[in-house]
JSON list of C-alpha atoms and ligand atoms in Angstrom, two decimals:
[
{"chain": "A", "resi": 1, "resn": "MET", "atom": "CA", "xyz": [-25.53, 20.19, 60.14]},
{"chain": "A", "resi": 2, "resn": "SER", "atom": "CA", "xyz": [-25.98, 20.97, 56.48]},
{"chain": "A", "resi": 3, "resn": "THR", "atom": "CA", "xyz": [-28.65, 23.34, 55.31]},
{"chain": "A", "resi": 4, "resn": "THR", "atom": "CA", "xyz": [-28.16, 22.43, 51.64]},
{"chain": "A", "resi": 5, "resn": "PRO", "atom": "CA", "xyz": [-31.48, 21.40, 50.14]},
{"chain": "A", "resi": 6, "resn": "GLU", "atom": "CA", "xyz": [-31.73, 17.93, 48.76]},
{"chain": "A", "resi": 7, "resn": "ARG", "atom": "CA", "xyz": [-30.72, 17.85, 45.12]},
{"chain": "A", "resi": 8, "resn": "PRO", "atom": "CA", "xyz": [-31.18, 15.17, 42.48]},
{"chain": "A", "resi": 9, "resn": "GLN", "atom": "CA", "xyz": [-28.29, 12.77, 42.30]},
{"chain": "A", "resi": 10, "resn": "TYR", "atom": "CA", "xyz": [-26.81, 13.57, 38.93]},
{"chain": "A", "resi": 11, "resn": "ASP", "atom": "CA", "xyz": [-24.17, 10.94, 39.38]},
{"chain": "A", "resi": 12, "resn": "ALA", "atom": "CA", "xyz": [-26.54, 8.13, 40.31]},
{"chain": "A", "resi": 13, "resn": "GLU", "atom": "CA", "xyz": [-26.36, 5.11, 38.01]},
{"chain": "A", "resi": 14, "resn": "VAL", "atom": "CA", "xyz": [-29.80, 5.74, 36.62]},
{"chain": "A", "resi": 15, "resn": "PRO", "atom": "CA", "xyz": [-30.42, 6.04, 32.87]},
{"chain": "A", "resi": 16, "resn": "TYR", "atom": "CA", "xyz": [-32.23, 9.00, 31.42]},
{"chain": "A", "resi": 17, "resn": "ARG", "atom": "CA", "xyz": [-35.94, 8.33, 31.77]},
{"chain": "A", "resi": 18, "resn": "GLY", "atom": "CA", "xyz": [-37.41, 10.54, 29.08]},
{"chain": "A", "resi": 19, "resn": "GLU", "atom": "CA", "xyz": [-37.89, 10.24, 25.37]},
{"chain": "A", "resi": 20, "resn": "GLN", "atom": "CA", "xyz": [-35.19, 11.09, 22.85]},
{"chain": "A", "resi": 21, "resn": "PRO", "atom": "CA", "xyz": [-35.76, 14.12, 20.63]},
{"chain": "A", "resi": 22, "resn": "TYR", "atom": "CA", "xyz": [-38.08, 13.47, 17.71]},
{"chain": "A", "resi": 23, "resn": "GLY", "atom": "CA", "xyz": [-36.23, 13.31, 14.41]},
{"chain": "A", "resi": 24, "resn": "MET", "atom": "CA", "xyz": [-32.84, 12.37, 15.76]},
{"chain": "A", "resi": 25, "resn": "LEU", "atom": "CA", "xyz": [-30.78, 9.91, 13.77]},
{"chain": "A", "resi": 26, "resn": "GLU", "atom": "CA", "xyz": [-29.82, 6.47, 15.01]},
{"chain": "A", "resi": 27, "resn": "ASP", "atom": "CA", "xyz": [-26.42, 6.19, 16.61]},
{"chain": "A", "resi": 28, "resn": "LEU", "atom": "CA", "xyz": [-23.81, 4.10, 14.84]},
{"chain": "A", "resi": 29, "resn": "VAL", "atom": "CA", "xyz": [-21.37, 1.69, 16.44]},
{"chain": "A", "resi": 30, "resn": "ILE", "atom": "CA", "xyz": [-18.83, -0.39, 14.56]},
{"chain": "A", "resi": 31, "resn": "PRO", "atom": "CA", "xyz": [-17.13, -3.04, 16.68]},
{"chain": "A", "resi": 32, "resn": "GLN", "atom": "CA", "xyz": [-13.50, -3.70, 15.76]},
{"chain": "A", "resi": 33, "resn": "ALA", "atom": "CA", "xyz": [-13.46, -0.62, 13.55]},
{"chain": "A", "resi": 34, "resn": "LEU", "atom": "CA", "xyz": [-9.68, -0.44, 13.76]},
{"chain": "A", "resi": 35, "resn": "ASP", "atom": "CA", "xyz": [-9.12, -4.15, 13.09]},
{"chain": "A", "resi": 36, "resn": "LEU", "atom": "CA", "xyz": [-6.99, -3.94, 9.97]},
{"chain": "A", "resi": 37, "resn": "ASP", "atom": "CA", "xyz": [-7.25, -7.71, 9.47]},
{"chain": "A", "resi": 38, "resn": "CYS", "atom": "CA", "xyz": [-11.01, -7.55, 9.08]},
{"chain": "A", "resi": 39, "resn": "ASP", "atom": "CA", "xyz": [-12.98, -9.30, 6.33]},
{"chain": "A", "resi": 40, "resn": "GLU", "atom": "CA", "xyz": [-11.18, -8.29, 3.13]},
{"chain": "A", "resi": 41, "resn": "ARG", "atom": "CA", "xyz": [-14.53, -7.67, 1.43]},
{"chain": "A", "resi": 42, "resn": "LEU", "atom": "CA", "xyz": [-15.03, -4.59, 3.61]},
{"chain": "A", "resi": 43, "resn": "TRP", "atom": "CA", "xyz": [-12.22, -2.78, 1.79]},
{"chain": "A", "resi": 44, "resn": "VAL", "atom": "CA", "xyz": [-13.58, -0.89, -1.18]},
{"chain": "A", "resi": 45, "resn": "PRO", "atom": "CA", "xyz": [-11.19, -0.46, -4.12]},
{"chain": "A", "resi": 46, "resn": "GLN", "atom": "CA", "xyz": [-10.46, 3.17, -4.91]},
{"chain": "A", "resi": 47, "resn": "ALA", "atom": "CA", "xyz": [-7.44, 2.89, -7.21]},
{"chain": "A", "resi": 48, "resn": "PRO", "atom": "CA", "xyz": [-4.82, 0.19, -7.86]},
{"chain": "A", "resi": 49, "resn": "ASP", "atom": "CA", "xyz": [-3.43, -0.80, -4.42]},
{"chain": "A", "resi": 50, "resn": "VAL", "atom": "CA", "xyz": [-5.64, 1.77, -2.70]},
{"chain": "A", "resi": 51, "resn": "THR", "atom": "CA", "xyz": [-8.75, 0.76, -0.74]},
{"chain": "A", "resi": 52, "resn": "PHE", "atom": "CA", "xyz": [-10.99, 2.34, 1.86]},
{"chain": "A", "resi": 53, "resn": "ARG", "atom": "CA", "xyz": [-13.25, 1.03, 4.60]},
{"chain": "A", "resi": 54, "resn": "PRO", "atom": "CA", "xyz": [-16.24, 3.28, 5.28]},
{"chain": "A", "resi": 55, "resn": "LEU", "atom": "CA", "xyz": [-17.19, 3.89, 8.91]},
{"chain": "A", "resi": 56, "resn": "LEU", "atom": "CA", "xyz": [-19.69, 6.71, 8.52]},
{"chain": "A", "resi": 57, "resn": "LEU", "atom": "CA", "xyz": [-21.14, 8.19, 5.35]},
{"chain": "A", "resi": 58, "resn": "SER", "atom": "CA", "xyz": [-22.94, 11.34, 6.40]},
{"chain": "A", "resi": 59, "resn": "VAL", "atom": "CA", "xyz": [-25.23, 12.31, 3.56]},
{"chain": "A", "resi": 60, "resn": "SER", "atom": "CA", "xyz": [-27.08, 14.64, 5.93]},
{"chain": "A", "resi": 61, "resn": "GLN", "atom": "CA", "xyz": [-23.98, 16.68, 6.84]},
{"chain": "A", "resi": 62, "resn": "GLY", "atom": "CA", "xyz": [-21.81, 16.15, 3.78]},
{"chain": "A", "resi": 63, "resn": "TYR", "atom": "CA", "xyz": [-18.86, 14.37, 5.33]},
{"chain": "A", "resi": 64, "resn": "PHE", "atom": "CA", "xyz": [-17.44, 10.88, 5.65]},
{"chain": "A", "resi": 65, "resn": "VAL", "atom": "CA", "xyz": [-15.24, 8.93, 8.03]},
{"chain": "A", "resi": 66, "resn": "ASN", "atom": "CA", "xyz": [-13.20, 6.19, 6.45]},
{"chain": "A", "resi": 67, "resn": "ILE", "atom": "CA", "xyz": [-10.00, 4.23, 6.82]},
{"chain": "A", "resi": 68, "resn": "LEU", "atom": "CA", "xyz": [-7.72, 4.56, 3.82]},
{"chain": "A", "resi": 69, "resn": "ARG", "atom": "CA", "xyz": [-5.31, 1.69, 3.11]},
{"chain": "A", "resi": 70, "resn": "VAL", "atom": "CA", "xyz": [-2.50, 2.27, 0.64]},
{"chain": "A", "resi": 71, "resn": "ARG", "atom": "CA", "xyz": [-0.16, -0.48, -0.51]},
{"chain": "A", "resi": 72, "resn": "LYS", "atom": "CA", "xyz": [1.99, 1.48, -2.91]},
{"chain": "A", "resi": 73, "resn": "THR", "atom": "CA", "xyz": [4.50, 4.25, -2.66]},
{"chain": "A", "resi": 74, "resn": "GLY", "atom": "CA", "xyz": [4.84, 7.52, -4.49]},
{"chain": "A", "resi": 75, "resn": "ILE", "atom": "CA", "xyz": [2.23, 10.16, -5.23]},
{"chain": "A", "resi": 76, "resn": "LEU", "atom": "CA", "xyz": [-1.28, 9.21, -4.20]},
{"chain": "A", "resi": 77, "resn": "SER", "atom": "CA", "xyz": [-3.13, 12.36, -5.20]},
{"chain": "A", "resi": 78, "resn": "ARG", "atom": "CA", "xyz": [-2.94, 16.12, -5.42]},
{"chain": "A", "resi": 79, "resn": "HIS", "atom": "CA", "xyz": [-6.03, 17.78, -4.05]},
{"chain": "A", "resi": 80, "resn": "ARG", "atom": "CA", "xyz": [-7.74, 20.76, -2.52]},
{"chain": "A", "resi": 81, "resn": "HIS", "atom": "CA", "xyz": [-10.06, 20.41, 0.46]},
{"chain": "A", "resi": 82, "resn": "ALA", "atom": "CA", "xyz": [-13.42, 22.13, 0.43]},
{"chain": "A", "resi": 83, "resn": "GLY", "atom": "CA", "xyz": [-13.82, 21.44, 4.16]},
{"chain": "A", "resi": 84, "resn": "PRO", "atom": "CA", "xyz": [-11.78, 20.41, 7.18]},
{"chain": "A", "resi": 85, "resn": "VAL", "atom": "CA", "xyz": [-10.03, 17.05, 7.38]},
{"chain": "A", "resi": 86, "resn": "HIS", "atom": "CA", "xyz": [-8.91, 15.14, 10.46]},
{"chain": "A", "resi": 87, "resn": "ALA", "atom": "CA", "xyz": [-6.29, 12.45, 9.84]},
{"chain": "A", "resi": 88, "resn": "THR", "atom": "CA", "xyz": [-5.21, 9.84, 12.38]},
{"chain": "A", "resi": 89, "resn": "THR", "atom": "CA", "xyz": [-2.43, 7.64, 11.07]},
{"chain": "A", "resi": 90, "resn": "LEU", "atom": "CA", "xyz": [-2.77, 4.02, 12.17]},
{"chain": "A", "resi": 91, "resn": "LYS", "atom": "CA", "xyz": [0.09, 2.47, 10.25]},
{"chain": "A", "resi": 92, "resn": "GLY", "atom": "CA", "xyz": [3.04, 3.56, 8.12]},
{"chain": "A", "resi": 93, "resn": "ARG", "atom": "CA", "xyz": [3.90, 7.14, 7.34]},
{"chain": "A", "resi": 94, "resn": "TRP", "atom": "CA", "xyz": [3.16, 9.73, 4.66]},
{"chain": "A", "resi": 95, "resn": "HIS", "atom": "CA", "xyz": [3.45, 13.43, 4.02]},
{"chain": "A", "resi": 96, "resn": "TYR", "atom": "CA", "xyz": [2.40, 16.27, 1.78]},
{"chain": "A", "resi": 97, "resn": "LEU", "atom": "CA", "xyz": [5.00, 17.64, -0.63]},
{"chain": "A", "resi": 98, "resn": "GLU", "atom": "CA", "xyz": [3.91, 21.17, 0.30]},
{"chain": "A", "resi": 99, "resn": "HIS", "atom": "CA", "xyz": [4.46, 20.78, 4.06]},
{"chain": "A", "resi": 100, "resn": "ASP", "atom": "CA", "xyz": [7.40, 19.77, 6.18]},
{"chain": "A", "resi": 101, "resn": "TRP", "atom": "CA", "xyz": [5.43, 17.74, 8.72]},
{"chain": "A", "resi": 102, "resn": "TRP", "atom": "CA", "xyz": [5.00, 13.98, 8.54]},
{"chain": "A", "resi": 103, "resn": "ALA", "atom": "CA", "xyz": [1.97, 11.87, 9.38]},
{"chain": "A", "resi": 104, "resn": "GLU", "atom": "CA", "xyz": [3.54, 9.14, 11.49]},
{"chain": "A", "resi": 105, "resn": "GLU", "atom": "CA", "xyz": [1.91, 6.08, 13.03]},
{"chain": "A", "resi": 106, "resn": "GLY", "atom": "CA", "xyz": [-0.12, 7.26, 16.01]},
{"chain": "A", "resi": 107, "resn": "SER", "atom": "CA", "xyz": [-0.18, 10.89, 14.93]},
{"chain": "A", "resi": 108, "resn": "TYR", "atom": "CA", "xyz": [-3.12, 13.22, 14.37]},
{"chain": "A", "resi": 109, "resn": "ALA", "atom": "CA", "xyz": [-3.25, 15.99, 11.80]},
{"chain": "A", "resi": 110, "resn": "PHE", "atom": "CA", "xyz": [-5.78, 18.71, 10.97]},
{"chain": "A", "resi": 111, "resn": "GLU", "atom": "CA", "xyz": [-5.95, 19.79, 7.34]},
{"chain": "A", "resi": 112, "resn": "PRO", "atom": "CA", "xyz": [-7.64, 23.18, 7.00]},
{"chain": "A", "resi": 113, "resn": "PRO", "atom": "CA", "xyz": [-10.27, 23.93, 4.35]},
{"chain": "A", "resi": 114, "resn": "GLY", "atom": "CA", "xyz": [-8.69, 25.37, 1.23]},
{"chain": "A", "resi": 115, "resn": "ASP", "atom": "CA", "xyz": [-5.34, 23.65, 1.63]},
{"chain": "A", "resi": 116, "resn": "ILE", "atom": "CA", "xyz": [-3.96, 22.27, -1.63]},
{"chain": "A", "resi": 117, "resn": "HIS", "atom": "CA", "xyz": [-1.43, 19.50, -1.24]},
{"chain": "A", "resi": 118, "resn": "THR", "atom": "CA", "xyz": [0.09, 16.38, -2.77]},
{"chain": "A", "resi": 119, "resn": "LEU", "atom": "CA", "xyz": [0.02, 13.17, -0.75]},
{"chain": "A", "resi": 120, "resn": "HIS", "atom": "CA", "xyz": [3.20, 11.13, -1.00]},
{"chain": "A", "resi": 121, "resn": "VAL", "atom": "CA", "xyz": [4.00, 7.75, 0.53]},
{"chain": "A", "resi": 122, "resn": "PRO", "atom": "CA", "xyz": [7.76, 7.25, 0.79]},
{"chain": "A", "resi": 123, "resn": "ASP", "atom": "CA", "xyz": [9.72, 4.22, -0.34]},
{"chain": "A", "resi": 124, "resn": "GLY", "atom": "CA", "xyz": [9.97, 1.51, 2.29]},
{"chain": "A", "resi": 125, "resn": "VAL", "atom": "CA", "xyz": [6.39, 1.87, 3.53]},
{"chain": "A", "resi": 126, "resn": "GLU", "atom": "CA", "xyz": [4.68, -1.40, 2.65]},
{"chain": "A", "resi": 127, "resn": "GLU", "atom": "CA", "xyz": [1.33, -0.29, 3.94]},
{"chain": "A", "resi": 128, "resn": "MET", "atom": "CA", "xyz": [-0.08, 3.06, 5.01]},
{"chain": "A", "resi": 129, "resn": "VAL", "atom": "CA", "xyz": [-3.36, 3.11, 6.90]},
{"chain": "A", "resi": 130, "resn": "THR", "atom": "CA", "xyz": [-5.02, 6.34, 8.00]},
{"chain": "A", "resi": 131, "resn": "LEU", "atom": "CA", "xyz": [-8.40, 7.15, 9.45]},
{"chain": "A", "resi": 132, "resn": "PHE", "atom": "CA", "xyz": [-9.71, 10.24, 7.66]},
{"chain": "A", "resi": 133, "resn": "HIS", "atom": "CA", "xyz": [-12.67, 12.37, 8.70]},
{"chain": "A", "resi": 134, "resn": "VAL", "atom": "CA", "xyz": [-13.39, 14.43, 5.60]},
{"chain": "A", "resi": 135, "resn": "THR", "atom": "CA", "xyz": [-15.97, 17.20, 5.38]},
{"chain": "A", "resi": 136, "resn": "GLY", "atom": "CA", "xyz": [-16.97, 18.48, 1.96]},
{"chain": "A", "resi": 137, "resn": "ALA", "atom": "CA", "xyz": [-14.99, 17.25, -0.99]},
{"chain": "A", "resi": 138, "resn": "TYR", "atom": "CA", "xyz": [-11.59, 16.38, -2.34]},
{"chain": "A", "resi": 139, "resn": "ILE", "atom": "CA", "xyz": [-11.10, 18.46, -5.45]},
{"chain": "A", "resi": 140, "resn": "TYR", "atom": "CA", "xyz": [-8.33, 16.76, -7.39]},
{"chain": "A", "resi": 141, "resn": "VAL", "atom": "CA", "xyz": [-6.11, 19.26, -9.17]},
{"chain": "A", "resi": 142, "resn": "ASP", "atom": "CA", "xyz": [-3.18, 19.40, -11.55]},
{"chain": "A", "resi": 143, "resn": "PRO", "atom": "CA", "xyz": [0.09, 21.07, -10.45]},
{"chain": "A", "resi": 144, "resn": "ASP", "atom": "CA", "xyz": [-1.39, 24.46, -11.36]},
{"chain": "A", "resi": 145, "resn": "GLY", "atom": "CA", "xyz": [-4.51, 23.95, -9.29]},
{"chain": "A", "resi": 146, "resn": "ASN", "atom": "CA", "xyz": [-6.89, 23.24, -12.17]},
{"chain": "A", "resi": 147, "resn": "PRO", "atom": "CA", "xyz": [-9.65, 20.85, -11.10]},
{"chain": "A", "resi": 148, "resn": "VAL", "atom": "CA", "xyz": [-9.47, 17.37, -12.64]},
{"chain": "A", "resi": 149, "resn": "GLY", "atom": "CA", "xyz": [-11.85, 15.42, -10.44]},
{"chain": "A", "resi": 150, "resn": "VAL", "atom": "CA", "xyz": [-13.91, 15.38, -7.30]},
{"chain": "A", "resi": 151, "resn": "GLU", "atom": "CA", "xyz": [-14.71, 13.02, -4.46]},
{"chain": "A", "resi": 152, "resn": "ASP", "atom": "CA", "xyz": [-17.26, 13.40, -1.70]},
{"chain": "A", "resi": 153, "resn": "VAL", "atom": "CA", "xyz": [-19.54, 11.33, 0.50]},
{"chain": "A", "resi": 154, "resn": "PHE", "atom": "CA", "xyz": [-21.72, 10.46, -2.49]},
{"chain": "A", "resi": 155, "resn": "THR", "atom": "CA", "xyz": [-18.91, 9.14, -4.68]},
{"chain": "A", "resi": 156, "resn": "LYS", "atom": "CA", "xyz": [-17.67, 7.12, -1.69]},
{"chain": "A", "resi": 157, "resn": "LEU", "atom": "CA", "xyz": [-21.16, 5.77, -1.13]},
{"chain": "A", "resi": 158, "resn": "GLU", "atom": "CA", "xyz": [-21.60, 4.78, -4.76]},
{"chain": "A", "resi": 159, "resn": "ALA", "atom": "CA", "xyz": [-18.22, 3.03, -4.89]},
{"chain": "A", "resi": 160, "resn": "ALA", "atom": "CA", "xyz": [-19.04, 1.10, -1.72]},
{"chain": "A", "resi": 161, "resn": "ARG", "atom": "CA", "xyz": [-22.49, 0.10, -3.00]},
{"chain": "A", "resi": 162, "resn": "LYS", "atom": "CA", "xyz": [-21.04, -1.31, -6.21]},
{"chain": "A", "resi": 163, "resn": "HIS", "atom": "CA", "xyz": [-18.22, -3.11, -4.42]},
{"chain": "A", "resi": 164, "resn": "TYR", "atom": "CA", "xyz": [-20.40, -4.70, -1.75]},
{"chain": "A", "resi": 165, "resn": "ALA", "atom": "CA", "xyz": [-22.78, -5.92, -4.46]},
{"chain": "A", "resi": 166, "resn": "ALA", "atom": "CA", "xyz": [-19.87, -7.37, -6.44]},
{"chain": "A", "resi": 167, "resn": "VAL", "atom": "CA", "xyz": [-18.36, -9.27, -3.49]},
{"chain": "A", "resi": 168, "resn": "GLY", "atom": "CA", "xyz": [-21.67, -10.77, -2.43]},
{"chain": "A", "resi": 169, "resn": "LEU", "atom": "CA", "xyz": [-22.42, -8.66, 0.64]},
{"chain": "A", "resi": 170, "resn": "GLY", "atom": "CA", "xyz": [-25.18, -6.88, -1.25]},
{"chain": "A", "resi": 171, "resn": "ALA", "atom": "CA", "xyz": [-25.41, -3.25, -2.32]},
{"chain": "A", "resi": 172, "resn": "ASP", "atom": "CA", "xyz": [-27.47, -2.43, 0.76]},
{"chain": "A", "resi": 173, "resn": "TYR", "atom": "CA", "xyz": [-24.65, -3.56, 3.05]},
{"chain": "A", "resi": 174, "resn": "VAL", "atom": "CA", "xyz": [-23.47, 0.05, 2.89]},
{"chain": "A", "resi": 175, "resn": "ASP", "atom": "CA", "xyz": [-26.75, 1.34, 4.32]},
{"chain": "A", "resi": 176, "resn": "GLN", "atom": "CA", "xyz": [-25.57, 0.69, 7.88]},
{"chain": "A", "resi": 177, "resn": "PHE", "atom": "CA", "xyz": [-22.91, 3.40, 7.45]},
{"chain": "A", "resi": 178, "resn": "ILE", "atom": "CA", "xyz": [-25.27, 6.10, 6.19]},
{"chain": "A", "resi": 179, "resn": "ARG", "atom": "CA", "xyz": [-26.54, 8.87, 8.46]},
{"chain": "B", "resi": 1, "resn": "FE2", "atom": "FE1", "xyz": [-5.55, 16.16, 2.14]}
]
């Protein structure tokens, strides 16, 4: 005979009954987020043969989650990271000239804040697609580390707004990705 007092069933299939905390943001769900054959209008031009698809533009925390699609080879950019980056490669392969590791299809990589590196897509890769979670900013630099440009959640947001307006989805189409 058990003497254990009766406890609530934490594993019962009963939803939480209370209210959510005041001030919390709405959750965000994107069906088919990894469908690379999605509506072409979702891909925002970033440079010739380079587009991105925003998933989350966090203006409240200063980061963004996006899928980068590159259809050219060679040097993509040289940059310094102001914050951490998480990179999950979905297609193709790429590397940084400064490191000996490769981002291969299905791989995950952490890029530490402060790292300065030059993204290169090798010959033979028709398409490189990588899901990047980027906190802070890309600071684009010349080979000596001098800043030549910057990109953050706000430049991504502005590019997406303009693109979605131009392709007929409407500038406010991007609002669904903002938190
Ligand atoms: Fe990087």
